JSON list of C-alpha atoms in Angstrom, two decimals:
[
{"chain": "A", "resi": 1, "resn": "MET", "atom": "CA", "xyz": [122.50, -118.83, 37.52]},
{"chain": "A", "resi": 2, "resn": "ARG", "atom": "CA", "xyz": [125.06, -118.82, 34.70]},
{"chain": "A", "resi": 3, "resn": "THR", "atom": "CA", "xyz": [127.35, -120.91, 36.88]},
{"chain": "A", "resi": 4, "resn": "LEU", "atom": "CA", "xyz": [124.62, -123.51, 37.42]},
{"chain": "A", "resi": 5, "resn": "ILE", "atom": "CA", "xyz": [123.87, -123.68, 33.69]},
{"chain": "A", "resi": 6, "resn": "SER", "atom": "CA", "xyz": [127.60, -124.01, 32.90]},
{"chain": "A", "resi": 7, "resn": "LEU", "atom": "CA", "xyz": [128.01, -126.77, 35.50]},
{"chain": "A", "resi": 8, "resn": "ALA", "atom": "CA", "xyz": [124.97, -128.62, 34.16]},
{"chain": "A", "resi": 9, "resn": "ALA", "atom": "CA", "xyz": [126.31, -128.40, 30.60]},
{"chain": "A", "resi": 10, "resn": "LEU", "atom": "CA", "xyz": [129.74, -129.60, 31.73]},
{"chain": "A", "resi": 11, "resn": "ALA", "atom": "CA", "xyz": [128.19, -132.52, 33.62]},
{"chain": "A", "resi": 12, "resn": "ALA", "atom": "CA", "xyz": [126.13, -133.50, 30.57]},
{"chain": "A", "resi": 13, "resn": "CYS", "atom": "CA", "xyz": [129.23, -133.46, 28.38]},
{"chain": "A", "resi": 14, "resn": "SER", "atom": "CA", "xyz": [131.26, -135.56, 30.80]},
{"chain": "A", "resi": 15, "resn": "VAL", "atom": "CA", "xyz": [128.46, -138.11, 31.19]},
{"chain": "A", "resi": 16, "resn": "GLY", "atom": "CA", "xyz": [128.33, -138.44, 27.40]},
{"chain": "A", "resi": 17, "resn": "ALA", "atom": "CA", "xyz": [132.09, -138.90, 27.22]},
{"chain": "A", "resi": 18, "resn": "VAL", "atom": "CA", "xyz": [132.05, -141.62, 29.85]},
{"chain": "A", "resi": 19, "resn": "GLY", "atom": "CA", "xyz": [129.29, -143.47, 28.02]},
{"chain": "A", "resi": 20, "resn": "VAL", "atom": "CA", "xyz": [131.23, -143.53, 24.73]},
{"chain": "A", "resi": 21, "resn": "GLN", "atom": "CA", "xyz": [132.95, -146.85, 24.12]},
{"chain": "A", "resi": 22, "resn": "ALA", "atom": "CA", "xyz": [135.15, -147.81, 21.23]},
{"chain": "A", "resi": 23, "resn": "ALA", "atom": "CA", "xyz": [133.82, -150.54, 19.00]},
{"chain": "A", "resi": 24, "resn": "GLY", "atom": "CA", "xyz": [136.76, -151.88, 17.03]},
{"chain": "A", "resi": 25, "resn": "SER", "atom": "CA", "xyz": [137.12, -155.57, 16.30]},
{"chain": "A", "resi": 26, "resn": "VAL", "atom": "CA", "xyz": [140.08, -157.89, 16.73]},
{"chain": "A", "resi": 27, "resn": "GLN", "atom": "CA", "xyz": [140.76, -161.14, 14.89]},
{"chain": "A", "resi": 28, "resn": "VAL", "atom": "CA", "xyz": [143.43, -163.35, 16.50]},
{"chain": "A", "resi": 29, "resn": "THR", "atom": "CA", "xyz": [145.33, -166.19, 14.83]},
{"chain": "A", "resi": 30, "resn": "PHE", "atom": "CA", "xyz": [147.90, -168.39, 16.55]},
{"chain": "A", "resi": 31, "resn": "VAL", "atom": "CA", "xyz": [150.62, -169.38, 14.10]},
{"chain": "A", "resi": 32, "resn": "GLU", "atom": "CA", "xyz": [152.00, -172.86, 14.89]},
{"chain": "A", "resi": 33, "resn": "PRO", "atom": "CA", "xyz": [151.05, -172.83, 18.58]},
{"chain": "A", "resi": 34, "resn": "ASP", "atom": "CA", "xyz": [152.70, -176.22, 19.15]},
{"chain": "A", "resi": 35, "resn": "ARG", "atom": "CA", "xyz": [156.05, -174.51, 18.54]},
{"chain": "A", "resi": 36, "resn": "PHE", "atom": "CA", "xyz": [155.52, -171.70, 21.07]},
{"chain": "A", "resi": 37, "resn": "ALA", "atom": "CA", "xyz": [158.32, -171.38, 23.64]},
{"chain": "A", "resi": 38, "resn": "ASP", "atom": "CA", "xyz": [155.94, -171.70, 26.61]},
{"chain": "A", "resi": 39, "resn": "ALA", "atom": "CA", "xyz": [152.17, -171.39, 26.35]},
{"chain": "A", "resi": 40, "resn": "GLY", "atom": "CA", "xyz": [151.66, -173.64, 29.35]},
{"chain": "A", "resi": 41, "resn": "ARG", "atom": "CA", "xyz": [151.50, -177.37, 29.80]},
{"chain": "A", "resi": 42, "resn": "SER", "atom": "CA", "xyz": [149.91, -179.28, 26.95]},
{"chain": "A", "resi": 43, "resn": "PHE", "atom": "CA", "xyz": [146.58, -179.68, 28.76]},
{"chain": "A", "resi": 44, "resn": "GLU", "atom": "CA", "xyz": [146.35, -175.97, 29.71]},
{"chain": "A", "resi": 45, "resn": "ARG", "atom": "CA", "xyz": [147.65, -174.52, 26.43]},
{"chain": "A", "resi": 46, "resn": "PRO", "atom": "CA", "xyz": [144.24, -174.32, 24.66]},
{"chain": "A", "resi": 47, "resn": "ALA", "atom": "CA", "xyz": [142.71, -172.48, 27.63]},
{"chain": "A", "resi": 48, "resn": "ASN", "atom": "CA", "xyz": [145.68, -170.10, 27.87]},
{"chain": "A", "resi": 49, "resn": "LEU", "atom": "CA", "xyz": [145.49, -169.27, 24.16]},
{"chain": "A", "resi": 50, "resn": "LYS", "atom": "CA", "xyz": [141.73, -168.79, 24.37]},
{"chain": "A", "resi": 51, "resn": "THR", "atom": "CA", "xyz": [142.27, -166.39, 27.30]},
{"chain": "A", "resi": 52, "resn": "ILE", "atom": "CA", "xyz": [144.88, -164.41, 25.35]},
{"chain": "A", "resi": 53, "resn": "GLU", "atom": "CA", "xyz": [142.52, -164.23, 22.36]},
{"chain": "A", "resi": 54, "resn": "ALA", "atom": "CA", "xyz": [139.59, -163.06, 24.51]},
{"chain": "A", "resi": 55, "resn": "HIS", "atom": "CA", "xyz": [141.79, -160.46, 26.18]},
{"chain": "A", "resi": 56, "resn": "LEU", "atom": "CA", "xyz": [142.97, -159.03, 22.85]},
{"chain": "A", "resi": 57, "resn": "ARG", "atom": "CA", "xyz": [139.35, -158.85, 21.66]},
{"chain": "A", "resi": 58, "resn": "SER", "atom": "CA", "xyz": [138.30, -157.00, 24.83]},
{"chain": "A", "resi": 59, "resn": "LEU", "atom": "CA", "xyz": [141.19, -154.56, 24.36]},
{"chain": "A", "resi": 60, "resn": "GLY", "atom": "CA", "xyz": [139.90, -153.89, 20.85]},
{"chain": "A", "resi": 61, "resn": "GLN", "atom": "CA", "xyz": [136.45, -153.12, 22.23]},
{"chain": "A", "resi": 62, "resn": "ARG", "atom": "CA", "xyz": [137.97, -150.66, 24.70]},
{"chain": "A", "resi": 63, "resn": "TYR", "atom": "CA", "xyz": [140.66, -148.95, 22.64]},
{"chain": "A", "resi": 64, "resn": "LEU", "atom": "CA", "xyz": [139.99, -149.21, 18.92]},
{"chain": "A", "resi": 65, "resn": "ALA", "atom": "CA", "xyz": [137.84, -146.63, 17.17]},
{"chain": "A", "resi": 66, "resn": "ASP", "atom": "CA", "xyz": [134.51, -147.57, 15.66]},
{"chain": "A", "resi": 67, "resn": "GLY", "atom": "CA", "xyz": [135.06, -149.30, 12.33]},
{"chain": "A", "resi": 68, "resn": "GLN", "atom": "CA", "xyz": [138.68, -150.24, 12.95]},
{"chain": "A", "resi": 69, "resn": "ALA", "atom": "CA", "xyz": [139.65, -153.88, 12.45]},
{"chain": "A", "resi": 70, "resn": "LEU", "atom": "CA", "xyz": [142.83, -155.33, 13.91]},
{"chain": "A", "resi": 71, "resn": "ASN", "atom": "CA", "xyz": [144.24, -158.65, 12.75]},
{"chain": "A", "resi": 72, "resn": "VAL", "atom": "CA", "xyz": [146.81, -160.08, 15.18]},
{"chain": "A", "resi": 73, "resn": "GLU", "atom": "CA", "xyz": [148.93, -163.11, 14.38]},
{"chain": "A", "resi": 74, "resn": "VAL", "atom": "CA", "xyz": [150.55, -164.51, 17.51]},
{"chain": "A", "resi": 75, "resn": "LEU", "atom": "CA", "xyz": [153.90, -165.95, 16.41]},
{"chain": "A", "resi": 76, "resn": "ASP", "atom": "CA", "xyz": [155.29, -166.97, 19.81]},
{"chain": "A", "resi": 77, "resn": "VAL", "atom": "CA", "xyz": [154.30, -166.98, 23.48]},
{"chain": "A", "resi": 78, "resn": "ASP", "atom": "CA", "xyz": [156.58, -167.35, 26.48]},
{"chain": "A", "resi": 79, "resn": "LEU", "atom": "CA", "xyz": [154.61, -167.07, 29.71]},
{"chain": "A", "resi": 80, "resn": "ALA", "atom": "CA", "xyz": [156.04, -165.45, 32.83]},
{"chain": "A", "resi": 81, "resn": "GLY", "atom": "CA", "xyz": [157.90, -167.87, 35.08]},
{"chain": "A", "resi": 82, "resn": "GLU", "atom": "CA", "xyz": [158.89, -171.42, 34.39]},
{"chain": "A", "resi": 83, "resn": "LEU", "atom": "CA", "xyz": [157.46, -174.80, 35.18]},
{"chain": "A", "resi": 84, "resn": "ARG", "atom": "CA", "xyz": [159.15, -176.65, 38.01]},
{"chain": "A", "resi": 85, "resn": "PRO", "atom": "CA", "xyz": [158.42, -180.05, 39.55]},
{"chain": "A", "resi": 86, "resn": "SER", "atom": "CA", "xyz": [156.21, -179.74, 42.60]},
{"chain": "A", "resi": 87, "resn": "GLN", "atom": "CA", "xyz": [157.00, -181.62, 45.79]},
{"chain": "A", "resi": 88, "resn": "ARG", "atom": "CA", "xyz": [153.43, -181.22, 47.06]},
{"chain": "A", "resi": 89, "resn": "SER", "atom": "CA", "xyz": [151.67, -182.65, 44.04]},
{"chain": "A", "resi": 90, "resn": "ALA", "atom": "CA", "xyz": [152.43, -185.05, 41.25]},
{"chain": "A", "resi": 91, "resn": "GLY", "atom": "CA", "xyz": [152.53, -182.24, 38.68]},
{"chain": "A", "resi": 92, "resn": "GLU", "atom": "CA", "xyz": [154.43, -179.04, 38.11]},
{"chain": "A", "resi": 93, "resn": "ILE", "atom": "CA", "xyz": [153.96, -175.50, 39.34]},
{"chain": "A", "resi": 94, "resn": "ARG", "atom": "CA", "xyz": [154.84, -172.23, 37.63]},
{"chain": "A", "resi": 95, "resn": "VAL", "atom": "CA", "xyz": [157.51, -170.32, 39.52]},
{"chain": "A", "resi": 96, "resn": "ALA", "atom": "CA", "xyz": [157.81, -166.62, 38.68]},
{"chain": "A", "resi": 97, "resn": "ARG", "atom": "CA", "xyz": [161.37, -165.36, 38.88]},
{"chain": "A", "resi": 98, "resn": "SER", "atom": "CA", "xyz": [162.72, -162.07, 37.64]},
{"chain": "A", "resi": 99, "resn": "ALA", "atom": "CA", "xyz": [164.70, -163.80, 34.87]},
{"chain": "A", "resi": 100, "resn": "ASP", "atom": "CA", "xyz": [161.56, -165.42, 33.38]},
{"chain": "A", "resi": 101, "resn": "TRP", "atom": "CA", "xyz": [159.57, -162.42, 32.17]},
{"chain": "A", "resi": 102, "resn": "PRO", "atom": "CA", "xyz": [156.59, -162.75, 29.78]},
{"chain": "A", "resi": 103, "resn": "ARG", "atom": "CA", "xyz": [157.28, -162.37, 26.05]},
{"chain": "A", "resi": 104, "resn": "MET", "atom": "CA", "xyz": [155.27, -162.54, 22.84]},
{"chain": "A", "resi": 105, "resn": "ASN", "atom": "CA", "xyz": [155.96, -162.04, 19.16]},
{"chain": "A", "resi": 106, "resn": "LEU", "atom": "CA", "xyz": [153.05, -160.51, 17.28]},
{"chain": "A", "resi": 107, "resn": "ARG", "atom": "CA", "xyz": [152.36, -159.51, 13.69]},
{"chain": "A", "resi": 108, "resn": "TYR", "atom": "CA", "xyz": [149.48, -157.10, 13.17]},
{"chain": "A", "resi": 109, "resn": "THR", "atom": "CA", "xyz": [147.45, -155.20, 10.59]},
{"chain": "A", "resi": 110, "resn": "LEU", "atom": "CA", "xyz": [145.10, -152.38, 11.60]},
{"chain": "A", "resi": 111, "resn": "GLU", "atom": "CA", "xyz": [142.62, -151.11, 9.01]},
{"chain": "A", "resi": 112, "resn": "GLY", "atom": "CA", "xyz": [139.60, -148.85, 8.88]},
{"chain": "A", "resi": 113, "resn": "GLY", "atom": "CA", "xyz": [138.45, -145.84, 10.81]},
{"chain": "A", "resi": 114, "resn": "GLY", "atom": "CA", "xyz": [139.41, -143.55, 7.93]},
{"chain": "A", "resi": 115, "resn": "GLN", "atom": "CA", "xyz": [143.12, -144.12, 8.55]},
{"chain": "A", "resi": 116, "resn": "PRO", "atom": "CA", "xyz": [145.75, -145.74, 6.31]},
{"chain": "A", "resi": 117, "resn": "ALA", "atom": "CA", "xyz": [146.50, -149.34, 7.18]},
{"chain": "A", "resi": 118, "resn": "GLN", "atom": "CA", "xyz": [149.12, -149.94, 9.87]},
{"chain": "A", "resi": 119, "resn": "ARG", "atom": "CA", "xyz": [151.23, -153.08, 9.64]},
{"chain": "A", "resi": 120, "resn": "GLY", "atom": "CA", "xyz": [154.06, -154.33, 11.76]},
{"chain": "A", "resi": 121, "resn": "GLU", "atom": "CA", "xyz": [155.67, -157.02, 13.82]},
{"chain": "A", "resi": 122, "resn": "ASP", "atom": "CA", "xyz": [156.48, -156.49, 17.48]},
{"chain": "A", "resi": 123, "resn": "ARG", "atom": "CA", "xyz": [158.40, -158.47, 20.05]},
{"chain": "A", "resi": 124, "resn": "ILE", "atom": "CA", "xyz": [156.87, -157.44, 23.33]},
{"chain": "A", "resi": 125, "resn": "SER", "atom": "CA", "xyz": [158.09, -158.27, 26.81]},
{"chain": "A", "resi": 126, "resn": "ASP", "atom": "CA", "xyz": [157.87, -156.96, 30.35]},
{"chain": "A", "resi": 127, "resn": "LEU", "atom": "CA", "xyz": [161.18, -157.32, 32.16]},
{"chain": "A", "resi": 128, "resn": "ASN", "atom": "CA", "xyz": [159.75, -155.61, 35.26]},
{"chain": "A", "resi": 129, "resn": "TYR", "atom": "CA", "xyz": [156.55, -157.63, 35.39]},
{"chain": "A", "resi": 130, "resn": "GLN", "atom": "CA", "xyz": [156.89, -158.36, 39.10]},
{"chain": "A", "resi": 131, "resn": "GLN", "atom": "CA", "xyz": [157.26, -154.67, 39.99]},
{"chain": "A", "resi": 132, "resn": "HIS", "atom": "CA", "xyz": [153.95, -153.41, 38.53]},
{"chain": "A", "resi": 133, "resn": "LEU", "atom": "CA", "xyz": [150.77, -152.84, 40.45]},
{"chain": "A", "resi": 134, "resn": "SER", "atom": "CA", "xyz": [148.41, -155.05, 38.52]},
{"chain": "A", "resi": 135, "resn": "SER", "atom": "CA", "xyz": [144.84, -154.18, 37.66]},
{"chain": "A", "resi": 136, "resn": "TYR", "atom": "CA", "xyz": [144.23, -157.91, 37.22]},
{"chain": "A", "resi": 137, "resn": "SER", "atom": "CA", "xyz": [143.40, -160.39, 39.96]},
{"chain": "A", "resi": 138, "resn": "SER", "atom": "CA", "xyz": [146.35, -161.91, 41.77]},
{"chain": "A", "resi": 139, "resn": "ARG", "atom": "CA", "xyz": [144.66, -165.28, 41.16]},
{"chain": "A", "resi": 140, "resn": "ASP", "atom": "CA", "xyz": [144.60, -164.79, 37.39]},
{"chain": "A", "resi": 141, "resn": "PRO", "atom": "CA", "xyz": [147.28, -167.14, 36.02]},
{"chain": "A", "resi": 142, "resn": "LEU", "atom": "CA", "xyz": [147.85, -164.85, 33.00]},
{"chain": "A", "resi": 143, "resn": "LYS", "atom": "CA", "xyz": [147.79, -161.51, 34.84]},
{"chain": "A", "resi": 144, "resn": "HIS", "atom": "CA", "xyz": [151.33, -160.63, 33.74]},
{"chain": "A", "resi": 145, "resn": "GLU", "atom": "CA", "xyz": [150.64, -161.43, 30.10]},
{"chain": "A", "resi": 146, "resn": "LYS", "atom": "CA", "xyz": [147.35, -159.48, 30.16]},
{"chain": "A", "resi": 147, "resn": "GLN", "atom": "CA", "xyz": [149.06, -156.46, 31.65]},
{"chain": "A", "resi": 148, "resn": "MET", "atom": "CA", "xyz": [151.86, -156.66, 29.07]},
{"chain": "A", "resi": 149, "resn": "LEU", "atom": "CA", "xyz": [149.33, -156.95, 26.20]},
{"chain": "A", "resi": 150, "resn": "GLU", "atom": "CA", "xyz": [147.31, -154.02, 27.50]},
{"chain": "A", "resi": 151, "resn": "ALA", "atom": "CA", "xyz": [150.42, -151.82, 27.71]},
{"chain": "A", "resi": 152, "resn": "TRP", "atom": "CA", "xyz": [151.37, -152.79, 24.14]},
{"chain": "A", "resi": 153, "resn": "PHE", "atom": "CA", "xyz": [147.83, -152.24, 22.88]},
{"chain": "A", "resi": 154, "resn": "LYS", "atom": "CA", "xyz": [147.54, -148.78, 24.47]},
{"chain": "A", "resi": 155, "resn": "THR", "atom": "CA", "xyz": [150.95, -147.72, 23.12]},
{"chain": "A", "resi": 156, "resn": "ARG", "atom": "CA", "xyz": [150.39, -149.05, 19.62]},
{"chain": "A", "resi": 157, "resn": "PHE", "atom": "CA", "xyz": [146.66, -148.51, 18.94]},
{"chain": "A", "resi": 158, "resn": "ALA", "atom": "CA", "xyz": [144.85, -146.30, 21.49]},
{"chain": "A", "resi": 159, "resn": "PRO", "atom": "CA", "xyz": [144.04, -142.80, 20.29]},
{"chain": "A", "resi": 160, "resn": "PRO", "atom": "CA", "xyz": [146.03, -140.03, 21.96]},
{"chain": "A", "resi": 161, "resn": "GLN", "atom": "CA", "xyz": [144.41, -138.64, 25.10]}
]
């Protein structure tokens, strides 16, 4: 009987832990996006930047503690791969080669949650971006950038496990 009560208590605790979700907020600003190394072709740049912003906000919801506020200034973006002329269409296609890894320069300030403010500037990149098993769809055009941002976010802001 004690074993059953202990198992029930353990199950209740683990269900509560799974249901807990961080509730931090993220504000994203793109500093001079027209000068970014490669945020996509001019017509796709706004959508790419909006996707990066939405992804950073979702990472904040998942990894920041309640009451924490992160301000991220994106200083430069260089997407994985490079644009090459396409022989099949009139436009260009993005070709991912090992020498064209994703990179971003970010400045950040994290405040709240009863902690002293954290400030910094990071140059993040993923030289091995083609070697990772991705948790993002293979059809997602920014899967490499999302994975790189998530790794940075976990390393820099997620509470220790």
